[in-house]
Amino acid sequence: MSDFQTLGLAPAITRSLEEAGLKDPTPIQAQAIPHALEGHDILGLAQTGTGKTLAFSLPMIHRLTEMPGKPAPKSVKALVLAPTRELVNQIAENLRPMVKHTRLRVTTVVGGQSISRQINTLARGIDILVATPGRLIDLMDRGAVDLSTVQFLVLDEADQMLDMGFIHALRRIAPQLGQPRQTMLFSATMPKQLESLSASYLTDPRRIQVAPPGKTADAVDQSVVFLPKAEKGAKLREILAAEPEALTLVFSRTKHGAERMKNQLVAEGVKADSVHGNKSQGQRDRAIKAFRAGTVTVLVATDVAARGIDIPGVSYVINYDLPNVPEAYVHRIGRTARAGRDGTAISFCSPDERPLLRDIERLIKRRFSDDAGHDDSQHAEAGAPKGKPKHRRGGQGKPRSAQGKPRGGQGDAGANRAGGKPGGRRRRSRSGGGTSSPAAA
């Protein structure tokens, strides 16, 4: 009997887990699922890539299977809100294999797709709706959806719901939801505003925290390259040339910068594409699909992809520009070292970005050294001279490649494969003394 079975999940769900090759729950799943099955509200905090999607979806699916009857026309039984289209699609991809032995259906609504088709789909009634807040409000305004029957609400990446006006959207959506209901908030970071948000939406919640908020995954080998802004392009090409077939995600601060960088790389023969807010949903989906398949090896993106890409084969994240919001750093580098694997994150820092780096350092509680005198005494690698940022790709002097690595399945759920054991050998921390602790499965 597997640990998933001991959690008391319905046989239809454990059967789906077995078919997906998911054997043991991750820490966030093992701790959150029993409380959620009892009907408690949940505030879940865990690093990216640790299986938060199944932590909220499995108990929700279990409780939905116990409820009789089909959803009425235009009604919704369970609502999952996420900040980006990519994340909505990722969540749905995780949920669908888990409901295939049940009568439940999973539906998505996001911007950039036919609203008429979404209206027709909603007219039949929905068991589980995964949506972006903006498009859901559009559908509410058209009278296409009735949220008064919602008995389960999930806010995934809840901290980002505070950004870009999402909090105002939530204030419009929440009063329309059914009562009583179970609400679950999940995030990898915990800004102060999230505390007040959780108080507004959660009733006597169970707080499940498997790592300090803002803590980066242990399996991510982090380094910073200090250089003038004009030298960033040359440094990026030098790093990419060292291992051209590895899947590499490059983050740009702006949409125009991401597109310009992608065009330059393509012109130089690099298999690159881009994902940002100026691309249509179809273009974004095709780029991510090609990146997942390996036909595109470099994906240049804005923070729209910081939480919406779950591809276990991503070996490297390069922060070409440091993010304006320090929490975004945690989510960006969480695109690698997923599902029990290790990975490498390299950040470029120009002189004008030093304040941004200091904010990141305060959040993740570590410092990066440079010739200007950053104190990295707690993390300097034994024998390595201070002030010499390490930026070669791979580790231990040997290039790493995404090819040949075991690939996880079902997105975030891939963290459970093989009993949660890492898919590759553990490495010593590049900037920390001693051996990194195993990544949370």
Short mmCIF file of C-alpha atoms in Angstrom, two decimals:
data_model
loop_
_atom_site.label_atom_id
_atom_site.label_comp_id
_atom_site.label_asym_id
_atom_site.label_seq_id
_atom_site.Cartn_x
_atom_site.Cartn_y
_atom_site.Cartn_z
CA MET A 1 0.00 0.00 0.00
CA SER A 2 1.44 3.36 -1.04
CA ASP A 3 1.40 6.45 1.13
CA PHE A 4 -1.15 8.04 -1.21
CA GLN A 5 -3.54 5.21 -0.36
CA THR A 6 -2.99 5.73 3.36
CA LEU A 7 -4.18 9.33 2.98
CA GLY A 8 -7.71 8.06 2.41
CA LEU A 9 -8.19 9.22 -1.18
CA ALA A 10 -10.89 7.63 -3.31
CA PRO A 11 -9.87 4.47 -5.23
CA ALA A 12 -10.46 6.24 -8.56
CA ILE A 13 -7.86 8.84 -7.58
CA THR A 14 -5.24 6.39 -6.30
CA ARG A 15 -5.71 4.41 -9.52
CA SER A 16 -4.95 7.55 -11.55
CA LEU A 17 -1.91 8.26 -9.40
CA GLU A 18 -0.57 4.76 -9.95
CA GLU A 19 -1.11 5.04 -13.72
CA ALA A 20 0.78 8.33 -13.70
CA GLY A 21 3.67 6.67 -11.86
CA LEU A 22 3.21 8.81 -8.75
CA LYS A 23 4.13 6.66 -5.78
CA ASP A 24 4.58 8.81 -2.70
CA PRO A 25 3.30 12.24 -1.66
CA THR A 26 5.71 15.15 -1.40
CA PRO A 27 5.97 16.95 1.96
CA ILE A 28 3.46 19.65 1.03
CA GLN A 29 1.04 17.00 -0.20
CA ALA A 30 1.46 14.73 2.82
CA GLN A 31 0.79 17.60 5.21
CA ALA A 32 -1.94 19.49 3.33
CA ILE A 33 -4.11 16.67 1.97
CA PRO A 34 -5.36 15.26 5.33
CA HIS A 35 -6.43 18.73 6.53
CA ALA A 36 -8.07 19.51 3.19
CA LEU A 37 -9.94 16.19 3.22
CA GLU A 38 -11.39 17.21 6.59
CA GLY A 39 -12.73 20.38 4.96
CA HIS A 40 -10.37 22.91 6.55
CA ASP A 41 -9.27 26.03 4.71
CA ILE A 42 -5.58 25.80 3.76
CA LEU A 43 -2.73 28.30 3.48
CA GLY A 44 0.04 26.31 1.77
CA LEU A 45 3.60 27.59 1.43
CA ALA A 46 6.21 25.54 -0.39
CA GLN A 47 9.02 25.96 -2.89
CA THR A 48 8.26 25.82 -6.59
CA GLY A 49 8.30 22.36 -8.13
CA THR A 50 7.28 20.57 -4.93
CA GLY A 51 3.84 19.38 -5.98
CA LYS A 52 1.50 22.13 -4.75
CA THR A 53 -0.97 21.44 -7.58
CA LEU A 54 -1.76 17.93 -6.37
CA ALA A 55 -1.75 19.16 -2.76
CA PHE A 56 -4.92 21.14 -3.44
CA SER A 57 -6.42 19.20 -6.34
CA LEU A 58 -6.46 15.66 -4.93
CA PRO A 59 -8.56 16.43 -1.84
CA MET A 60 -10.79 18.70 -3.92
CA ILE A 61 -11.39 15.94 -6.48
CA HIS A 62 -12.02 13.44 -3.67
CA ARG A 63 -14.68 15.61 -2.04
CA LEU A 64 -16.31 16.40 -5.40
CA THR A 65 -16.72 12.68 -6.16
CA GLU A 66 -18.70 12.34 -2.95
CA MET A 67 -21.23 14.95 -4.07
CA PRO A 68 -24.20 13.65 -6.05
CA GLY A 69 -25.57 15.10 -9.23
CA LYS A 70 -24.23 16.89 -12.27
CA PRO A 71 -23.59 20.63 -12.29
CA ALA A 72 -26.57 22.73 -13.34
CA PRO A 73 -26.32 24.80 -16.54
CA LYS A 74 -23.86 27.71 -16.19
CA SER A 75 -22.93 26.58 -12.68
CA VAL A 76 -19.49 25.73 -11.29
CA LYS A 77 -18.71 23.40 -8.38
CA ALA A 78 -14.97 24.16 -7.92
CA LEU A 79 -13.04 27.24 -9.03
CA VAL A 80 -9.24 27.49 -9.35
CA LEU A 81 -7.87 30.97 -10.07
CA ALA A 82 -4.35 31.54 -11.39
CA PRO A 83 -2.64 34.73 -12.57
CA THR A 84 -1.47 33.67 -16.06
CA ARG A 85 -2.80 31.73 -19.00
CA GLU A 86 0.22 29.45 -18.94
CA LEU A 87 -0.36 28.55 -15.32
CA VAL A 88 -4.05 27.90 -15.93
CA ASN A 89 -3.16 25.47 -18.71
CA GLN A 90 -0.51 23.81 -16.56
CA ILE A 91 -2.93 23.28 -13.68
CA ALA A 92 -5.53 21.80 -16.00
CA GLU A 93 -2.93 19.44 -17.48
CA ASN A 94 -2.21 18.21 -13.96
CA LEU A 95 -5.87 17.79 -13.04
CA ARG A 96 -7.18 15.97 -16.11
CA PRO A 97 -5.24 12.71 -15.55
CA MET A 98 -6.46 12.69 -11.94
CA VAL A 99 -10.18 12.83 -12.89
CA LYS A 100 -10.17 10.38 -15.80
CA HIS A 101 -11.70 7.58 -13.70
CA THR A 102 -14.38 9.89 -12.32
CA ARG A 103 -17.39 11.68 -13.82
CA LEU A 104 -15.76 15.06 -13.26
CA ARG A 105 -14.75 17.42 -16.05
CA VAL A 106 -12.04 20.09 -16.00
CA THR A 107 -12.52 23.24 -18.08
CA THR A 108 -10.30 26.30 -18.61
CA VAL A 109 -11.18 29.89 -19.45
CA VAL A 110 -8.45 32.39 -20.29
CA GLY A 111 -8.08 35.49 -22.39
CA GLY A 112 -6.84 35.26 -25.96
CA GLN A 113 -9.32 32.52 -26.86
CA SER A 114 -12.84 32.55 -28.28
CA ILE A 115 -15.19 33.85 -25.61
CA SER A 116 -18.19 32.56 -27.57
CA ARG A 117 -16.83 29.03 -27.38
CA GLN A 118 -16.20 29.44 -23.66
CA ILE A 119 -19.79 30.67 -23.15
CA ASN A 120 -21.11 27.57 -24.92
CA THR A 121 -18.93 25.30 -22.79
CA LEU A 122 -20.02 26.95 -19.54
CA ALA A 123 -23.66 26.63 -20.53
CA ARG A 124 -23.46 22.87 -19.86
CA GLY A 125 -22.25 23.36 -16.28
CA ILE A 126 -18.73 22.76 -14.97
CA ASP A 127 -17.30 20.54 -12.24
CA ILE A 128 -13.85 22.17 -12.01
CA LEU A 129 -13.16 25.51 -13.67
CA VAL A 130 -9.58 26.79 -13.92
CA ALA A 131 -9.51 30.45 -14.91
CA THR A 132 -7.67 33.72 -15.05
CA PRO A 133 -9.55 36.42 -13.10
CA GLY A 134 -9.89 38.85 -16.02
CA ARG A 135 -11.58 36.46 -18.42
CA LEU A 136 -13.80 35.09 -15.64
CA ILE A 137 -15.08 38.60 -14.93
CA ASP A 138 -15.78 39.08 -18.65
CA LEU A 139 -17.92 35.94 -18.54
CA MET A 140 -19.64 37.05 -15.33
CA ASP A 141 -20.52 40.39 -16.96
CA ARG A 142 -22.12 38.52 -19.86
CA GLY A 143 -24.19 36.36 -17.53
CA ALA A 144 -22.45 33.24 -18.86
CA VAL A 145 -21.50 31.73 -15.50
CA ASP A 146 -23.15 31.30 -12.11
CA LEU A 147 -20.64 31.18 -9.26
CA SER A 148 -23.17 30.88 -6.46
CA THR A 149 -22.74 27.10 -6.51
CA VAL A 150 -18.93 27.18 -6.03
CA GLN A 151 -18.06 25.07 -2.98
CA PHE A 152 -14.27 25.00 -3.47
CA LEU A 153 -12.04 27.98 -4.21
CA VAL A 154 -8.31 27.71 -4.86
CA LEU A 155 -5.96 30.66 -5.39
CA ASP A 156 -2.75 29.32 -6.91
CA GLU A 157 0.32 31.57 -6.79
CA ALA A 158 -1.75 33.65 -4.42
CA ASP A 159 0.95 36.26 -3.91
CA GLN A 160 0.84 37.32 -7.55
CA MET A 161 -2.91 37.79 -7.22
CA LEU A 162 -1.93 40.96 -5.36
CA ASP A 163 -0.16 42.32 -8.44
CA MET A 164 -1.41 43.81 -11.69
CA GLY A 165 -4.85 44.60 -10.28
CA PHE A 166 -5.77 41.00 -9.46
CA ILE A 167 -6.83 41.98 -5.96
CA HIS A 168 -9.56 44.16 -7.45
CA ALA A 169 -10.71 41.26 -9.61
CA LEU A 170 -10.84 39.00 -6.55
CA ARG A 171 -12.99 41.53 -4.73
CA ARG A 172 -15.48 41.34 -7.58
CA ILE A 173 -15.44 37.56 -7.81
CA ALA A 174 -15.52 36.60 -4.11
CA PRO A 175 -19.00 37.97 -3.26
CA GLN A 176 -20.48 35.87 -6.07
CA LEU A 177 -19.18 32.58 -4.68
CA GLY A 178 -21.27 30.08 -2.75
CA GLN A 179 -21.29 29.71 1.03
CA PRO A 180 -20.16 27.75 2.90
CA ARG A 181 -17.12 26.84 0.84
CA GLN A 182 -13.60 25.53 1.32
CA THR A 183 -10.84 27.92 0.30
CA MET A 184 -7.18 27.06 -0.29
CA LEU A 185 -4.35 29.53 -0.99
CA PHE A 186 -1.01 28.24 -2.24
CA SER A 187 2.20 30.13 -2.92
CA ALA A 188 5.98 29.84 -2.85
CA THR A 189 6.48 33.30 -1.35
CA MET A 190 4.72 35.10 1.49
CA PRO A 191 4.76 38.89 1.17
CA LYS A 192 3.09 40.85 3.95
CA GLN A 193 0.09 41.63 1.77
CA LEU A 194 -0.65 37.92 1.45
CA GLU A 195 -1.23 37.73 5.19
CA SER A 196 -4.05 40.27 4.94
CA LEU A 197 -5.40 38.59 1.81
CA SER A 198 -5.51 35.22 3.55
CA ALA A 199 -7.35 36.75 6.49
CA SER A 200 -10.00 38.07 4.09
CA TYR A 201 -10.62 34.79 2.31
CA LEU A 202 -9.76 32.01 4.78
CA THR A 203 -11.69 30.88 7.85
CA ASP A 204 -9.63 29.29 10.64
CA PRO A 205 -7.09 27.97 8.09
CA ARG A 206 -4.48 25.30 8.57
CA ARG A 207 -1.11 26.81 7.68
CA ILE A 208 1.11 24.26 5.93
CA GLN A 209 4.68 25.43 5.43
CA VAL A 210 7.39 23.05 4.29
CA ALA A 211 10.07 25.72 3.74
CA PRO A 212 10.52 29.33 4.85
CA PRO A 213 8.68 31.73 2.53
CA GLY A 214 11.03 32.99 -0.16
CA LYS A 215 13.43 30.07 0.26
CA THR A 216 14.89 28.93 -3.03
CA ALA A 217 15.06 25.25 -3.91
CA ASP A 218 18.18 23.57 -2.54
CA ALA A 219 18.81 21.84 -5.87
CA VAL A 220 19.22 25.15 -7.75
CA ASP A 221 22.91 26.06 -8.12
CA GLN A 222 22.82 29.88 -8.03
CA SER A 223 25.47 32.36 -9.14
CA VAL A 224 25.68 36.02 -10.14
CA VAL A 225 27.80 37.56 -12.89
CA PHE A 226 28.63 41.22 -12.21
CA LEU A 227 29.20 43.10 -15.46
CA PRO A 228 28.35 46.31 -17.34
CA LYS A 229 24.97 46.28 -19.06
CA ALA A 230 26.64 46.57 -22.49
CA GLU A 231 28.42 43.24 -21.94
CA LYS A 232 25.33 41.20 -21.11
CA GLY A 233 24.69 40.12 -24.70
CA ALA A 234 28.20 38.78 -25.21
CA LYS A 235 28.12 36.95 -21.88
CA LEU A 236 24.77 35.33 -22.73
CA ARG A 237 26.12 34.05 -26.03
CA GLU A 238 29.25 32.73 -24.34
CA ILE A 239 27.16 30.77 -21.84
CA LEU A 240 24.76 29.42 -24.46
CA ALA A 241 27.59 28.34 -26.75
CA ALA A 242 29.07 26.14 -24.02
CA GLU A 243 26.11 23.76 -24.24
CA PRO A 244 23.80 24.56 -27.15
CA GLU A 245 21.43 21.62 -26.70
CA ALA A 246 20.49 22.22 -23.06
CA LEU A 247 17.04 23.66 -22.41
CA THR A 248 17.63 27.22 -21.20
CA LEU A 249 15.08 29.77 -20.03
CA VAL A 250 16.22 33.40 -20.31
CA PHE A 251 14.30 36.12 -18.46
CA SER A 252 14.05 39.68 -19.75
CA ARG A 253 12.39 42.51 -17.83
CA THR A 254 10.42 43.86 -20.81
CA LYS A 255 8.37 42.47 -23.66
CA HIS A 256 10.30 44.43 -26.30
CA GLY A 257 13.61 43.35 -24.80
CA ALA A 258 12.55 39.69 -24.87
CA GLU A 259 11.47 39.85 -28.50
CA ARG A 260 14.59 41.74 -29.58
CA MET A 261 16.81 39.20 -27.82
CA LYS A 262 14.96 36.28 -29.40
CA ASN A 263 15.30 37.77 -32.88
CA GLN A 264 19.03 38.31 -32.39
CA LEU A 265 19.56 34.75 -31.19
CA VAL A 266 17.57 33.29 -34.09
CA ALA A 267 19.59 35.40 -36.54
CA GLU A 268 22.74 33.84 -35.07
CA GLY A 269 21.45 30.31 -35.55
CA VAL A 270 20.19 29.62 -32.03
CA LYS A 271 16.97 27.59 -31.77
CA ALA A 272 15.10 30.23 -29.80
CA ASP A 273 11.56 31.50 -29.29
CA SER A 274 9.86 33.96 -26.94
CA VAL A 275 6.91 34.19 -24.56
CA HIS A 276 5.56 37.56 -23.41
CA GLY A 277 2.42 39.64 -23.21
CA ASN A 278 2.56 40.88 -26.82
CA LYS A 279 2.27 37.31 -28.14
CA SER A 280 -1.12 35.74 -28.81
CA GLN A 281 -2.13 32.78 -26.68
CA GLY A 282 -1.62 30.47 -29.64
CA GLN A 283 1.91 31.78 -30.19
CA ARG A 284 2.74 31.37 -26.50
CA ASP A 285 1.36 27.85 -26.40
CA ARG A 286 3.31 26.82 -29.50
CA ALA A 287 6.55 28.28 -28.14
CA ILE A 288 6.20 26.43 -24.84
CA LYS A 289 5.27 23.20 -26.64
CA ALA A 290 8.37 23.47 -28.85
CA PHE A 291 10.53 24.22 -25.80
CA ARG A 292 9.10 21.22 -23.98
CA ALA A 293 9.82 19.01 -27.00
CA GLY A 294 13.36 20.34 -27.37
CA THR A 295 12.92 21.68 -30.89
CA VAL A 296 13.46 25.09 -29.28
CA THR A 297 16.34 25.04 -26.81
CA VAL A 298 16.30 28.68 -25.65
CA LEU A 299 13.08 30.33 -24.53
CA VAL A 300 13.27 34.08 -23.86
CA ALA A 301 10.47 35.25 -21.60
CA THR A 302 9.16 37.96 -19.33
CA ASP A 303 7.77 37.18 -15.90
CA VAL A 304 4.60 35.94 -17.56
CA ALA A 305 6.50 32.63 -17.71
CA ALA A 306 7.97 32.78 -14.21
CA ARG A 307 5.08 30.75 -12.85
CA GLY A 308 3.57 29.12 -15.90
CA ILE A 309 6.25 26.78 -17.21
CA ASP A 310 6.62 23.36 -15.65
CA ILE A 311 9.12 21.47 -17.80
CA PRO A 312 11.35 19.09 -15.81
CA GLY A 313 13.97 19.15 -18.58
CA VAL A 314 14.88 22.84 -18.05
CA SER A 315 18.52 22.76 -16.99
CA TYR A 316 19.31 26.47 -16.84
CA VAL A 317 17.62 29.73 -15.95
CA ILE A 318 19.46 32.92 -16.91
CA ASN A 319 18.26 36.20 -15.46
CA TYR A 320 19.41 38.54 -18.21
CA ASP A 321 17.68 41.33 -16.28
CA LEU A 322 17.07 41.14 -12.55
CA PRO A 323 13.38 41.41 -11.63
CA ASN A 324 11.95 44.55 -10.06
CA VAL A 325 10.09 42.44 -7.49
CA PRO A 326 12.42 40.18 -5.45
CA GLU A 327 9.82 37.41 -5.07
CA ALA A 328 9.89 37.02 -8.85
CA TYR A 329 13.50 35.80 -8.54
CA VAL A 330 12.34 32.82 -6.48
CA HIS A 331 9.72 31.92 -9.05
CA ARG A 332 12.02 32.44 -12.02
CA ILE A 333 14.77 30.15 -10.80
CA GLY A 334 12.11 27.67 -9.71
CA ARG A 335 11.61 26.85 -13.40
CA THR A 336 14.69 24.62 -13.11
CA ALA A 337 15.47 21.91 -10.55
CA ARG A 338 11.89 20.69 -10.72
CA ALA A 339 10.53 17.25 -9.90
CA GLY A 340 13.52 16.25 -7.78
CA ARG A 341 16.17 17.27 -10.30
CA ASP A 342 18.98 19.77 -9.95
CA GLY A 343 19.55 22.84 -12.07
CA THR A 344 21.56 26.01 -12.54
CA ALA A 345 20.49 29.66 -12.25
CA ILE A 346 22.82 32.42 -13.48
CA SER A 347 21.92 36.07 -12.92
CA PHE A 348 23.49 39.05 -14.65
CA CYS A 349 23.85 42.14 -12.47
CA SER A 350 24.86 45.49 -13.94
CA PRO A 351 25.80 48.40 -11.66
CA ASP A 352 22.34 49.97 -11.85
CA GLU A 353 20.79 46.68 -10.73
CA ARG A 354 22.70 46.46 -7.43
CA PRO A 355 19.66 47.68 -5.42
CA LEU A 356 17.54 44.94 -7.02
CA LEU A 357 20.16 42.35 -6.09
CA ARG A 358 20.22 43.58 -2.50
CA ASP A 359 16.45 43.13 -2.30
CA ILE A 360 16.80 39.58 -3.60
CA GLU A 361 19.60 38.84 -1.13
CA ARG A 362 17.47 40.03 1.78
CA LEU A 363 14.57 37.86 0.65
CA ILE A 364 16.50 34.63 0.13
CA LYS A 365 18.87 35.34 3.05
CA ARG A 366 22.13 34.88 1.18
CA ARG A 367 24.69 37.14 -0.46
CA PHE A 368 26.63 36.93 -3.68
CA SER A 369 30.24 38.11 -3.85
CA ASP A 370 31.89 40.43 -6.33
CA ASP A 371 35.03 42.53 -6.65
CA ALA A 372 33.21 45.55 -5.21
CA GLY A 373 33.06 43.93 -1.81
CA HIS A 374 29.84 41.99 -1.33
CA ASP A 375 30.38 39.77 1.68
CA ASP A 376 29.89 36.16 0.65
CA SER A 377 31.77 34.62 3.55
CA GLN A 378 28.95 32.29 4.48
CA HIS A 379 28.63 30.89 1.00
CA ALA A 380 32.09 31.03 -0.58
CA GLU A 381 33.02 27.71 -2.11
CA ALA A 382 36.00 26.08 -0.45
CA GLY A 383 39.15 26.94 -2.34
CA ALA A 384 37.46 29.42 -4.67
CA PRO A 385 38.82 32.97 -4.64
CA LYS A 386 36.35 35.57 -3.43
CA GLY A 387 34.95 38.02 -5.90
CA LYS A 388 35.23 35.66 -8.85
CA PRO A 389 31.64 34.86 -9.81
CA LYS A 390 31.24 31.42 -11.23
CA HIS A 391 29.29 31.41 -14.45
CA ARG A 392 30.24 28.38 -16.48
CA ARG A 393 27.36 26.15 -17.41
CA GLY A 394 27.16 22.83 -15.71
CA GLY A 395 28.98 21.88 -12.54
CA GLN A 396 32.14 20.17 -11.38
CA GLY A 397 33.85 21.26 -14.60
CA LYS A 398 31.61 19.09 -16.72
CA PRO A 399 28.86 20.37 -19.02
CA ARG A 400 25.35 19.32 -18.19
CA SER A 401 22.62 18.64 -20.71
CA ALA A 402 18.86 18.38 -20.54
CA GLN A 403 19.07 15.40 -22.88
CA GLY A 404 19.24 12.04 -21.27
CA LYS A 405 17.65 13.26 -18.06
CA PRO A 406 14.55 11.47 -16.86
CA ARG A 407 11.49 13.57 -17.51
CA GLY A 408 8.81 13.90 -14.88
CA GLY A 409 5.17 13.48 -15.74
CA GLN A 410 2.01 15.47 -15.20
CA GLY A 411 3.79 18.76 -14.65
CA ASP A 412 4.20 19.68 -11.00
CA ALA A 413 3.10 16.19 -10.08
CA GLY A 414 6.35 14.88 -11.53
CA ALA A 415 7.91 15.72 -8.18
CA ASN A 416 6.39 12.48 -6.90
CA ARG A 417 7.97 10.11 -9.37
CA ALA A 418 10.18 7.33 -8.10
CA GLY A 419 9.14 7.96 -4.54
CA GLY A 420 10.26 11.57 -4.70
CA LYS A 421 13.92 10.68 -5.23
CA PRO A 422 16.02 13.04 -7.32
CA GLY A 423 16.41 12.11 -10.95
CA GLY A 424 20.10 13.01 -11.04
CA ARG A 425 23.10 12.88 -8.74
CA ARG A 426 23.30 15.43 -5.95
CA ARG A 427 25.85 18.17 -6.35
CA ARG A 428 27.76 20.20 -3.82
CA SER A 429 26.51 23.76 -3.60
CA ARG A 430 28.53 26.03 -5.83
CA SER A 431 28.38 28.88 -3.37
CA GLY A 432 27.68 27.11 -0.11
CA GLY A 433 29.96 25.07 2.05
CA GLY A 434 29.09 21.41 2.37
CA THR A 435 26.55 19.29 0.55
CA SER A 436 23.17 20.63 -0.43
CA SER A 437 20.29 18.95 1.33
CA PRO A 438 18.05 16.87 -0.94
CA ALA A 439 15.39 18.86 -2.72
CA ALA A 440 11.87 18.47 -1.44
CA ALA A 441 10.35 15.80 -3.63
#
